[in-house]
Amino acid sequence: MGTSQRFGTTAVEQAEAAIVEQYPRLVRLAYVTLPGTSGRHARVLLAHKVVQRALPHTGGGGTGADGPGGPGAPLEDVRVRVLRASLARAGRTRAALARLSWPPAPPFVWGLRLWPPAGGIDETARLLAGASAPVRAAFVLHRLDGLPEESVVRLLRAAGAGDAADAVRKAVAVPVEDVGDADTADPDGGPRAGEALPGALRNPEFDASVVSARPTDLLRRRRRVRAVWAATAALAVVGGLLAAHTASRAPDARPLAGPVAAGALDPARLVRVPAEAWADTARVDFTAWPARGARAADRALLARALGTWAARPREVPVTAAPGTPTDPPARPPQLLYAGDSDGRAVVLLFDADRVVRYAEAAEGPRARELAFARTDESGVTTAAALSLGRTGTAARYLLAPWIAKAGTRDLTRAGDPAKPLDVAADGVTAPTAVPRAEGACDNWPALELTSSARIVEKHAFVLADLGALTPVHLTYTPLPTGPGAVSARQPREATGTAARAAWAPVACRLRELPGAGVRAVNIWDFADSELPDGGGRAVWSCTRASGRAGPGDVLVQLRPPAGPPQDVARARATAACGRFGQHLLAGTRWRSPAGRWYQLAAGSREVTSITATGAVRAESKGRSLAAPAGVRGAAVTLTGRLASGAGITALDGAAGGRD
């Protein structure tokens, strides 16, 4: 079923008709399946190219899942070709995708930048950001296009997907009730497989062939065209001389940072939001922030900030989380703040899905710095504060206009109350302590903020500074079962008594996180179990640091009634303990108060049985297991069974799996 197979003339005409008739759906399939690492503009163009290249050549037979001439063969042939091309590109780097786009093929776009409109196909792409390419493809084919599961499995296999059946199972299990916040959904709750899709996913805006367009830098294009004509004339004059002499060494030049739209660097055209806009909008995020600060009208400072962003001189240090674009703005950004802070002039700008911080010496353009942070899918909590910068062991923050009260809390001391934090009229806090990056960890300062009752009543939440431009939202998900308890629908704010008790022994582990790119950290107490030999009742927890790119890092721990938690398992770049990893099984060796060693294991709510094989052979009906353990270091394999009948393997340093 290779792509080099040839089709008859009639089959090619049928394939062309299928492409034309189903073009929006095919582009949607390609767009969602393709990786998002190359940016929305490149992803849109590549999706159209993949679909247009799916037209087969004449001669030979088909490649459809039904075979040549089978039922629905033309459309299935096209789907297989679109899937094969999209899956082949998934997981490749930006440079590899650029190589795959050579030689150039239609459609060509010059002078425009394209992206899906707000509320369109990007919602599906963001919903599935943490899933693999086959799962994304299966989601579109089954959940959006309405194909039966067996047909989706057949198409994925024909396209070369490794485990098509598993991809379909995971796509069916994707909860879509709350599209807005994939990183804060309840890991042990949420909508079940097979529930109806929300109306938003079936809106006409989800036509992937509908795009928004804006021009690139018009002035730069005009200059380039003139430069090309001038260079052509110059080459005609000196061509003879160049043929007779050795070409001189080209001067060192830095590539342009990227296209800048006309007027985007004009301080007078910066977007300035009215002061009370946040109280009269359904979108409470950075788009509702007004322009604040004593130097918001300082045209020279704003011009330097915009110019430095566009040129990015070599001597200006730039910090950005992985996957955060640092190219200049394509349109005038929104001004959030401009003012002096601890001897530095600071400018904060918001551009679509990112925030940029420019800093220089207060008296002029010296010691300049640029910092970038992704802000996509931000909301009331994750758009509540920005760091203006650190001085030693303290920092100041600019708070969102909807913050009514601010305080600080030591996460390592669960019983201590929050201390009030002074906030100036322009939203800038007084200096507050920040966690130490190294050395002894005897405290972990955090912000405790309270939202205005004008947008939500009695809502307090906790943010932690990990050294990045945007603080990290801390949450807590309690045990799903218990006397009189019900399953939590989503993580809760880390302000209650149980949440503070769970965070106290884990807070200092936050220094192990990269900081940049982390959006939220949640502690999920997924199980509890009775320890042998009178050890008491222990809680099993999974701490997940969710990145804005989708995958996150997790740490599973066993918290005994007394003493420090015991690390059980770690995994990086995984979906475990998040929206796409709602089922969890973990195990560890543990020494009882009597000095005996046991193999312990526990699973999340849907686990109904656990089996240990290898050095320990035991089986338990239920969500926990405790069996005498033999020689330390001998291999033990843990597996479990879910209520659905599916299998699950223990998390052991890589993402947990299901058979």
C-alpha positions as CSV (number, residue, x, y, z in Angstrom):
1,M,0.0,0.0,0.0
2,G,2.8,2.4,-0.7
3,T,2.3,5.9,-1.9
4,S,4.0,5.1,-5.2
5,Q,1.1,3.0,-6.4
6,R,-0.7,4.3,-9.5
7,F,-4.4,4.6,-10.1
8,G,-6.6,4.3,-13.2
9,T,-7.9,7.5,-14.8
10,T,-11.4,6.9,-13.5
11,A,-10.2,6.2,-10.0
12,V,-8.2,9.5,-10.1
13,E,-11.3,11.4,-11.1
14,Q,-13.3,9.8,-8.3
15,A,-10.5,10.6,-5.9
16,E,-10.5,14.2,-7.1
17,A,-14.3,14.4,-6.6
18,A,-13.9,13.0,-3.1
19,I,-11.3,15.6,-2.2
20,V,-13.4,18.5,-3.5
21,E,-16.6,17.3,-1.8
22,Q,-14.9,16.5,1.5
23,Y,-12.2,19.1,1.4
24,P,-13.0,20.9,4.8
25,R,-13.2,17.6,6.7
26,L,-10.0,16.4,5.1
27,V,-8.2,19.6,6.0
28,R,-9.5,19.3,9.6
29,L,-8.2,15.8,9.8
30,A,-4.8,16.9,8.6
31,Y,-4.6,20.0,10.7
32,V,-5.4,18.2,14.0
33,T,-3.2,15.2,13.2
34,L,-0.2,17.4,12.3
35,P,2.2,18.6,15.1
36,G,1.8,22.1,16.4
37,T,5.5,22.7,16.8
38,S,5.8,24.7,13.5
39,G,3.2,27.3,14.4
40,R,-0.3,27.9,13.2
41,H,0.6,29.6,9.9
42,A,2.8,26.7,8.8
43,R,0.3,24.1,10.2
44,V,-2.5,25.6,8.1
45,L,-0.5,25.6,4.9
46,L,0.8,22.1,5.5
47,A,-2.7,20.7,6.2
48,H,-3.8,22.1,2.8
49,K,-0.7,20.7,1.1
50,V,-1.2,17.3,2.6
51,V,-4.8,17.1,1.3
52,Q,-4.0,18.4,-2.1
53,R,-1.1,16.0,-2.5
54,A,-3.5,13.1,-1.6
55,L,-4.7,13.0,-5.3
56,P,-3.1,9.8,-6.6
57,H,-1.3,9.3,-9.9
58,T,-2.9,7.5,-12.8
59,G,-2.3,3.8,-13.5
60,G,-2.4,0.7,-11.2
61,G,-4.7,0.0,-8.2
62,G,-5.9,1.7,-5.1
63,T,-4.6,1.9,-1.6
64,G,-8.0,2.2,0.2
65,A,-8.8,0.2,3.3
66,D,-11.6,-1.5,1.3
67,G,-9.3,-2.3,-1.7
68,P,-9.7,-1.0,-5.3
69,G,-13.2,-0.5,-6.2
70,G,-14.5,-1.4,-2.8
71,P,-17.3,0.5,-1.0
72,G,-16.3,4.1,-0.4
73,A,-12.9,3.3,-1.9
74,P,-12.1,6.8,-3.4
75,L,-12.8,8.6,-0.1
76,E,-11.0,6.0,2.0
77,D,-8.0,6.0,-0.4
78,V,-7.8,9.8,0.1
79,R,-8.2,9.5,3.9
80,V,-5.4,6.9,4.0
81,R,-3.1,9.2,2.0
82,V,-3.9,12.2,4.2
83,L,-3.4,10.2,7.4
84,R,-0.1,8.6,6.1
85,A,1.3,12.0,5.2
86,S,0.1,13.7,8.5
87,L,1.3,10.9,10.7
88,A,4.7,10.8,9.0
89,R,5.2,14.5,9.9
90,A,4.0,14.1,13.5
91,G,6.8,14.3,16.1
92,R,9.3,15.9,13.7
93,T,11.2,19.0,14.6
94,R,10.5,22.4,13.0
95,A,13.7,22.0,10.8
96,A,12.5,18.5,9.7
97,L,9.1,19.9,8.7
98,A,10.8,22.6,6.7
99,R,12.8,20.0,4.8
100,L,9.7,18.0,4.1
101,S,8.1,21.1,2.5
102,W,10.9,21.1,-0.2
103,P,10.6,21.3,-3.1
104,P,7.8,23.9,-2.8
105,A,4.3,22.8,-3.7
106,P,1.0,24.7,-3.8
107,P,-0.7,26.4,-2.1
108,F,1.7,29.3,-2.0
109,V,1.1,32.3,0.3
110,W,3.2,35.4,0.1
111,G,2.6,38.5,2.1
112,L,0.0,37.0,4.5
113,R,0.1,35.1,7.7
114,L,-2.8,32.7,8.2
115,W,-4.3,31.1,11.3
116,P,-7.7,29.5,12.3
117,P,-10.2,31.9,13.7
118,A,-10.8,32.1,17.5
119,G,-13.2,29.4,18.6
120,G,-12.5,27.2,15.5
121,I,-10.5,24.1,14.8
122,D,-7.7,25.3,17.2
123,E,-10.1,24.4,20.1
124,T,-9.9,20.8,19.0
125,A,-6.1,21.0,18.5
126,R,-5.6,22.4,21.9
127,L,-8.0,19.9,23.5
128,L,-5.9,17.1,22.1
129,A,-2.5,18.8,22.6
130,G,-1.4,16.0,25.1
131,A,-2.5,13.1,22.9
132,S,-0.4,11.3,20.3
133,A,-0.9,11.8,16.5
134,P,-2.9,8.6,16.0
135,V,-5.2,9.5,18.9
136,R,-5.8,12.9,17.4
137,A,-6.6,11.4,14.1
138,A,-8.9,8.8,15.6
139,F,-10.7,11.6,17.6
140,V,-11.4,13.5,14.3
141,L,-12.5,10.4,12.4
142,H,-14.7,8.9,15.1
143,R,-15.9,11.8,17.3
144,L,-16.2,14.5,14.6
145,D,-16.6,12.7,11.3
146,G,-18.8,10.0,12.9
147,L,-17.0,6.9,11.5
148,P,-17.5,3.6,13.3
149,E,-14.6,2.5,15.5
150,E,-13.8,-0.5,13.3
151,S,-13.5,1.7,10.2
152,V,-11.2,4.1,12.1
153,V,-8.9,1.2,13.1
154,R,-8.8,0.0,9.5
155,L,-7.9,3.4,8.2
156,L,-5.2,4.0,10.8
157,R,-3.7,0.6,10.1
158,A,-3.7,1.3,6.4
159,A,-1.8,4.5,7.1
160,G,0.9,2.8,9.1
161,A,-0.2,3.7,12.7
162,G,1.5,1.4,15.2
163,D,-1.4,0.5,17.6
164,A,-4.6,1.6,15.8
165,A,-7.0,-0.1,18.2
166,D,-5.3,1.5,21.3
167,A,-5.5,4.9,19.6
168,V,-9.2,4.5,19.0
169,R,-9.8,3.5,22.6
170,K,-8.0,6.5,23.8
171,A,-9.8,8.8,21.4
172,V,-13.2,7.4,22.6
173,A,-12.1,8.1,26.2
174,V,-11.2,11.7,25.6
175,P,-13.5,13.9,27.8
176,V,-14.9,16.9,25.9
177,E,-17.4,18.3,28.3
178,D,-15.0,21.2,29.3
179,V,-12.9,22.2,26.4
180,G,-11.6,25.3,28.1
181,D,-9.1,24.0,30.6
182,A,-7.4,20.7,29.8
183,D,-4.8,21.0,32.5
184,T,-7.2,21.6,35.4
185,A,-9.9,19.0,34.7
186,D,-10.4,16.3,37.3
187,P,-8.0,13.4,36.7
188,D,-10.4,11.0,38.2
189,G,-13.7,12.4,37.0
190,G,-14.9,14.3,34.0
191,P,-17.2,13.1,31.2
192,R,-17.1,9.4,30.3
193,A,-16.4,7.8,27.0
194,G,-19.1,7.9,24.5
195,E,-20.8,11.1,25.8
196,A,-22.1,13.5,23.2
197,L,-19.8,16.2,22.0
198,P,-20.5,19.8,23.1
199,G,-22.2,22.0,20.5
200,A,-19.0,24.1,20.2
201,L,-17.2,21.3,18.4
202,R,-19.9,21.1,15.8
203,N,-20.1,24.8,15.0
204,P,-19.5,26.0,11.4
205,E,-16.4,27.7,12.8
206,F,-14.8,24.3,12.9
207,D,-14.5,24.3,9.1
208,A,-10.7,24.0,9.0
209,S,-10.6,25.6,5.5
210,V,-11.8,28.9,7.1
211,V,-8.8,31.0,8.1
212,S,-8.0,34.5,9.3
213,A,-5.3,36.5,7.4
214,R,-3.2,39.5,8.2
215,P,-0.4,41.1,6.1
216,T,3.2,40.7,7.0
217,D,5.4,43.8,7.1
218,L,4.3,45.9,4.2
219,L,7.2,48.4,4.5
220,R,9.8,45.7,4.7
221,R,8.4,44.0,1.6
222,R,8.5,47.3,-0.3
223,R,12.1,47.8,0.7
224,R,13.0,44.2,-0.3
225,V,11.5,44.6,-3.7
226,R,13.4,47.8,-4.3
227,A,16.5,46.2,-3.0
228,V,16.1,43.2,-5.4
229,W,15.8,45.6,-8.4
230,A,18.8,47.6,-7.2
231,A,20.8,44.5,-6.7
232,T,19.9,43.2,-10.1
233,A,21.1,46.4,-11.8
234,A,24.3,46.3,-9.7
235,L,25.0,42.7,-10.7
236,A,24.6,43.5,-14.3
237,V,27.3,46.2,-14.0
238,V,29.8,44.3,-12.0
239,G,29.2,40.8,-13.4
240,G,32.3,41.0,-15.5
241,L,34.5,42.0,-12.6
242,L,33.1,39.3,-10.4
243,A,34.0,36.7,-13.1
244,A,37.6,37.9,-13.1
245,H,38.3,38.2,-9.4
246,T,37.7,36.1,-6.4
247,A,34.6,37.0,-4.5
248,S,35.2,38.9,-1.4
249,R,34.2,37.4,2.0
250,A,30.6,38.2,2.9
251,P,30.2,40.4,6.0
252,D,28.7,38.8,9.1
253,A,25.0,39.5,9.3
254,R,22.4,38.3,11.7
255,P,19.2,37.0,10.1
256,L,16.0,39.1,10.6
257,A,14.1,38.0,13.7
258,G,10.9,37.7,11.7
259,P,8.2,39.7,9.9
260,V,6.9,42.8,11.6
261,A,3.5,44.2,10.5
262,A,3.3,47.8,9.4
263,G,2.7,50.0,12.4
264,A,3.3,47.2,14.9
265,L,6.3,49.1,16.3
266,D,4.6,52.4,16.7
267,P,4.0,53.1,20.4
268,A,1.0,55.3,19.4
269,R,-0.8,52.2,18.0
270,L,-0.4,50.0,21.1
271,V,-3.7,48.5,22.2
272,R,-4.9,50.0,25.5
273,V,-7.8,48.4,27.2
274,P,-10.2,50.5,29.4
275,A,-9.7,50.2,33.1
276,E,-13.0,48.6,33.9
277,A,-13.2,46.2,30.9
278,W,-12.5,43.2,33.1
279,A,-15.7,43.7,35.0
280,D,-17.9,43.6,31.8
281,T,-16.5,40.7,29.8
282,A,-16.9,36.9,29.6
283,R,-13.2,36.5,28.8
284,V,-11.3,37.2,32.0
285,D,-7.7,36.8,30.9
286,F,-4.8,39.1,29.8
287,T,-7.0,40.6,27.1
288,A,-8.9,42.3,29.9
289,W,-5.8,43.9,31.5
290,P,-5.7,47.7,31.3
291,A,-2.5,49.7,30.5
292,R,-1.0,50.6,33.9
293,G,2.2,52.1,35.3
294,A,3.6,55.6,35.7
295,R,5.5,55.4,32.3
296,A,2.6,54.1,30.2
297,A,2.7,57.4,28.2
298,D,6.6,57.4,27.9
299,R,6.8,57.1,24.1
300,A,10.6,56.8,24.1
301,L,10.6,53.9,26.6
302,L,7.8,52.1,24.7
303,A,9.7,52.6,21.4
304,R,12.9,51.1,22.8
305,A,10.9,48.1,24.1
306,L,9.3,47.5,20.7
307,G,12.5,48.1,18.8
308,T,14.5,45.7,21.0
309,W,11.8,43.1,20.6
310,A,11.9,43.4,16.8
311,A,15.7,43.6,16.4
312,R,16.8,41.4,19.3
313,P,20.4,42.6,19.4
314,R,23.0,40.1,20.2
315,E,24.0,41.8,23.5
316,V,20.4,41.6,24.8
317,P,19.8,38.3,26.8
318,V,16.5,36.6,25.9
319,T,14.7,34.0,28.0
320,A,11.8,32.0,26.8
321,A,10.2,28.7,27.7
322,P,10.5,25.9,25.1
323,G,8.0,26.3,22.4
324,T,7.4,30.0,23.0
325,P,7.8,32.1,19.8
326,T,10.1,35.1,20.2
327,D,9.5,36.6,16.7
328,P,8.3,40.2,16.5
329,P,4.6,41.1,16.6
330,A,2.6,40.8,13.4
331,R,0.2,43.6,14.7
332,P,0.3,46.2,17.5
333,P,0.5,44.4,20.8
334,Q,-1.5,45.3,24.0
335,L,0.2,47.4,26.6
336,L,-0.1,45.9,30.1
337,Y,2.4,48.0,32.1
338,A,5.2,50.5,31.8
339,G,6.9,51.8,34.9
340,D,9.9,51.8,37.2
341,S,10.5,48.9,39.6
342,D,13.5,48.6,41.9
343,G,15.8,50.6,39.7
344,R,14.7,49.1,36.5
345,A,12.3,50.3,33.8
346,V,9.9,47.5,32.9
347,V,7.4,47.2,30.0
348,L,4.9,44.3,29.8
349,L,3.3,43.6,26.4
350,F,0.7,41.0,25.4
351,D,0.6,39.6,21.9
352,A,-2.0,36.9,21.2
353,D,-0.7,33.8,23.1
354,R,2.3,35.3,24.8
355,V,3.5,38.0,27.2
356,V,6.8,39.9,26.7
357,R,8.7,41.7,29.4
358,Y,11.3,44.3,28.5
359,A,13.6,45.7,31.2
360,E,16.4,48.2,31.2
361,A,18.2,50.5,33.6
362,A,15.7,53.1,34.9
363,E,17.9,56.0,33.7
364,G,18.3,54.8,30.1
365,P,18.8,51.9,27.6
366,R,21.5,49.9,29.5
367,A,21.5,46.3,30.7
368,R,18.4,45.5,28.5
369,E,16.6,42.2,28.9
370,L,13.8,40.4,27.2
371,A,11.6,37.6,28.6
372,F,8.8,35.7,26.8
373,A,6.1,33.4,28.3
374,R,3.2,31.5,26.7
375,T,-0.2,32.5,27.9
376,D,-2.6,30.4,25.8
377,E,-5.6,29.1,27.6
378,S,-5.0,31.5,30.5
379,G,-7.9,32.4,32.8
380,V,-8.9,34.0,36.1
381,T,-6.0,32.2,38.0
382,T,-3.3,31.7,35.4
383,A,-3.6,35.3,34.2
384,A,-3.7,36.7,37.7
385,A,-0.1,37.9,38.1
386,L,3.1,38.7,36.2
387,S,6.6,39.0,37.6
388,L,8.2,42.4,37.2
389,G,11.5,41.0,38.2
390,R,13.6,39.8,41.1
391,T,16.2,41.6,43.2
392,G,18.1,39.2,45.4
393,T,15.6,37.1,47.4
394,A,12.5,39.3,46.7
395,A,10.2,40.0,43.8
396,R,7.4,42.4,42.8
397,Y,4.4,41.3,40.9
398,L,1.8,43.1,38.7
399,L,-1.6,41.7,39.7
400,A,-4.6,41.4,37.5
401,P,-7.3,44.1,37.9
402,W,-9.8,41.6,39.2
403,I,-7.7,40.8,42.3
404,A,-9.4,42.2,45.4
405,K,-7.0,41.0,48.1
406,A,-3.4,39.6,48.1
407,G,-1.4,37.8,50.7
408,T,1.6,35.5,51.1
409,R,1.8,32.0,52.6
410,D,4.5,29.6,53.5
411,L,3.6,26.3,51.8
412,T,5.7,24.3,54.2
413,R,3.7,25.4,57.2
414,A,0.2,24.1,56.7
415,G,-1.2,25.7,59.9
416,D,0.1,29.2,59.4
417,P,-2.4,31.8,58.1
418,A,-1.7,34.0,55.0
419,K,0.0,37.3,55.7
420,P,-1.4,40.5,54.0
421,L,0.6,41.8,51.0
422,D,0.4,45.5,50.2
423,V,-0.6,46.4,46.6
424,A,-0.2,49.8,45.1
425,A,-3.0,51.6,43.1
426,D,-1.4,50.5,39.8
427,G,-1.5,46.8,40.8
428,V,2.2,46.4,41.8
429,T,2.8,44.5,45.0
430,A,5.3,45.3,47.7
431,P,8.5,43.3,47.6
432,T,7.9,39.7,48.7
433,A,10.2,36.8,49.4
434,V,10.8,34.2,46.7
435,P,11.9,30.6,47.2
436,R,15.6,29.9,47.2
437,A,16.9,28.0,44.2
438,E,19.5,26.1,46.2
439,G,20.6,25.3,49.7
440,A,18.4,24.3,52.6
441,C,14.7,24.5,52.0
442,D,13.0,25.6,55.3
443,N,10.2,27.6,53.7
444,W,8.4,28.1,50.3
445,P,6.7,31.5,49.9
446,A,3.7,31.6,47.7
447,L,1.0,34.2,46.7
448,E,-2.6,33.7,48.0
449,L,-4.9,35.9,45.9
450,T,-8.6,36.5,46.1
451,S,-10.8,37.4,43.1
452,S,-13.2,40.3,43.1
453,A,-16.8,39.4,43.9
454,R,-17.7,41.1,40.7
455,I,-16.5,38.1,38.7
456,V,-16.6,35.2,41.2
457,E,-17.6,35.1,44.9
458,K,-15.3,33.7,47.7
459,H,-12.6,32.6,45.3
460,A,-9.1,32.4,46.6
461,F,-6.2,30.6,45.0
462,V,-2.4,30.1,45.3
463,L,0.4,30.9,42.9
464,A,4.0,29.9,43.2
465,D,7.0,31.7,41.7
466,L,9.4,29.2,39.9
467,G,11.5,32.0,38.5
468,A,9.6,32.5,35.3
469,L,7.6,35.5,34.0
470,T,4.3,33.8,34.9
471,P,3.7,32.3,38.3
472,V,2.4,28.7,38.5
473,H,-1.2,27.9,39.7
474,L,-1.2,25.3,42.5
475,T,-4.2,23.0,43.0
476,Y,-5.3,19.9,44.9
477,T,-7.6,17.0,44.1
478,P,-8.8,15.1,47.2
479,L,-9.4,11.3,47.5
480,P,-12.2,10.3,45.2
481,T,-14.0,8.2,47.8
482,G,-14.5,8.1,51.5
483,P,-17.2,8.2,54.1
484,G,-19.8,10.5,52.8
485,A,-17.5,11.9,50.1
486,V,-18.2,12.2,46.4
487,S,-15.8,12.2,43.6
488,A,-14.3,15.6,42.8
489,R,-15.2,16.9,39.4
490,Q,-12.0,19.0,39.0
491,P,-8.9,20.0,41.0
492,R,-9.7,22.4,43.9
493,E,-7.8,25.5,45.0
494,A,-4.9,24.8,47.3
495,T,-6.4,26.9,50.1
496,G,-8.3,24.4,52.3
497,T,-7.0,22.5,55.3
498,A,-6.5,19.2,53.4
499,A,-4.8,20.9,50.4
500,R,-2.4,22.8,52.7
501,A,-1.6,19.5,54.5
502,A,-0.9,17.8,51.2
503,W,1.3,20.6,49.9
504,A,3.4,21.1,53.0
505,P,5.7,18.0,52.5
506,V,5.9,18.5,48.8
507,A,6.5,22.2,48.4
508,C,10.3,22.1,48.3
509,R,10.1,19.6,45.4
510,L,8.9,22.5,43.3
511,R,12.5,23.6,42.9
512,E,13.1,20.5,40.7
513,L,10.7,21.9,38.1
514,P,12.1,24.0,35.1
515,G,9.8,26.9,35.9
516,A,9.5,28.3,32.4
517,G,6.7,26.6,30.5
518,V,4.9,25.2,33.6
519,R,1.3,26.3,33.8
520,A,-0.1,24.5,36.8
521,V,0.9,21.9,39.5
522,N,-1.7,19.7,41.0
523,I,-1.5,17.1,43.8
524,W,-3.9,14.3,43.2
525,D,-4.6,12.0,46.1
526,F,-5.7,9.0,44.0
527,A,-5.8,6.2,46.6
528,D,-5.4,5.3,50.3
529,S,-4.5,2.0,51.8
530,E,-3.9,0.3,55.2
531,L,-0.2,-0.4,55.8
532,P,0.7,-3.9,57.2
533,D,1.9,-4.5,60.7
534,G,-0.1,-1.7,62.2
535,G,1.6,1.0,60.0
536,G,-1.6,3.0,59.8
537,R,-3.4,4.4,56.8
538,A,-1.3,5.9,54.0
539,V,-2.3,8.2,51.1
540,W,-1.0,7.7,47.5
541,S,-0.6,10.9,45.6
542,C,0.5,12.0,42.1
543,T,2.0,15.5,41.7
544,R,1.7,16.7,38.1
545,A,3.4,19.7,36.7
546,S,1.4,20.5,33.5
547,G,3.2,22.3,30.7
548,R,1.5,24.7,28.3
549,A,2.7,22.5,25.4
550,G,0.6,19.5,26.7
551,P,2.8,16.8,28.3
552,G,3.9,17.2,31.9
553,D,6.1,15.7,34.6
554,V,4.7,13.6,37.4
555,L,5.9,12.3,40.8
556,V,4.0,9.6,42.6
557,Q,4.5,9.4,46.4
558,L,3.4,7.4,49.3
559,R,2.5,9.5,52.4
560,P,2.5,7.4,55.5
561,P,0.7,8.7,58.7
562,A,4.1,9.8,60.1
563,G,7.4,10.7,58.6
564,P,8.3,12.1,55.1
565,P,6.7,10.9,51.9
566,Q,8.3,8.1,50.0
567,D,9.0,8.5,46.3
568,V,7.3,5.8,44.3
569,A,7.7,6.6,40.6
570,R,8.6,9.5,38.3
571,A,7.8,10.2,34.6
572,R,8.6,13.1,32.3
573,A,6.7,14.4,29.3
574,T,3.7,12.1,30.0
575,A,-0.1,12.4,30.1
576,A,-0.3,10.4,33.4
577,C,-2.3,12.0,36.2
578,G,-3.9,14.5,33.8
579,R,-6.9,14.7,31.7
580,F,-5.6,12.1,29.3
581,G,-4.2,9.9,32.0
582,Q,-7.1,9.4,34.4
583,H,-6.2,5.8,35.3
584,L,-3.2,5.2,37.5
585,L,-1.4,2.2,39.1
586,A,1.8,2.5,41.1
587,G,3.7,0.3,43.5
588,T,6.8,0.4,45.8
589,R,8.7,-1.6,48.4
590,W,8.0,-0.5,52.0
591,R,9.4,-1.5,55.4
592,S,6.9,-1.9,58.2
593,P,7.4,-0.8,61.8
594,A,8.2,-4.5,62.5
595,G,11.2,-4.4,60.1
596,R,9.5,-6.6,57.5
597,W,9.5,-5.6,53.8
598,Y,6.3,-5.5,51.7
599,Q,5.4,-4.9,48.1
600,L,2.7,-2.2,48.1
601,A,0.5,-1.1,45.2
602,A,-2.5,1.1,44.7
603,G,-4.7,2.2,41.8
604,S,-7.1,5.0,41.0
605,R,-10.9,4.8,41.3
606,E,-11.5,2.6,38.2
607,V,-9.0,-0.1,39.2
608,T,-10.8,-3.2,40.4
609,S,-7.9,-5.7,40.8
610,I,-4.1,-5.7,41.1
611,T,-1.6,-8.5,40.2
612,A,2.1,-8.8,41.1
613,T,4.4,-11.2,39.2
614,G,8.1,-11.8,39.2
615,A,9.9,-11.7,42.5
616,V,6.6,-11.2,44.3
617,R,3.5,-13.2,43.2
618,A,0.2,-11.9,44.7
619,E,-3.2,-10.8,43.6
620,S,-5.7,-8.5,45.2
621,K,-9.4,-7.7,44.4
622,G,-9.7,-4.0,44.9
623,R,-7.7,-0.9,44.6
624,S,-4.7,-1.8,46.9
625,L,-2.3,-4.6,47.4
626,A,0.2,-5.5,50.2
627,A,2.3,-8.7,49.9
628,P,5.5,-9.8,51.7
629,A,8.6,-8.9,49.5
630,G,11.7,-11.0,49.2
631,V,15.1,-10.0,48.0
632,R,15.6,-6.3,47.6
633,G,16.2,-5.2,44.0
634,A,14.4,-8.2,42.5
635,A,12.1,-7.3,39.6
636,V,8.4,-7.1,40.3
637,T,5.8,-6.4,37.6
638,L,2.5,-4.9,38.6
639,T,-0.6,-5.0,36.4
640,G,-4.2,-4.1,37.1
641,R,-7.7,-4.4,35.6
642,L,-10.1,-1.5,35.2
643,A,-13.9,-1.6,35.7
644,S,-14.2,-1.5,31.9
645,G,-12.2,-4.7,31.6
646,A,-9.1,-3.0,30.1
647,G,-5.7,-3.6,31.5
648,I,-3.3,-1.1,33.1
649,T,0.4,-1.3,33.9
650,A,2.2,0.4,36.8
651,L,3.9,3.7,36.3
652,D,7.6,3.0,36.7
653,G,9.5,6.0,35.4
654,A,7.7,6.1,32.0
655,A,4.1,6.8,31.2
656,G,1.7,4.2,32.5
657,G,0.2,2.0,29.8
658,R,-2.9,0.1,29.0
659,D,-3.0,-3.2,27.1
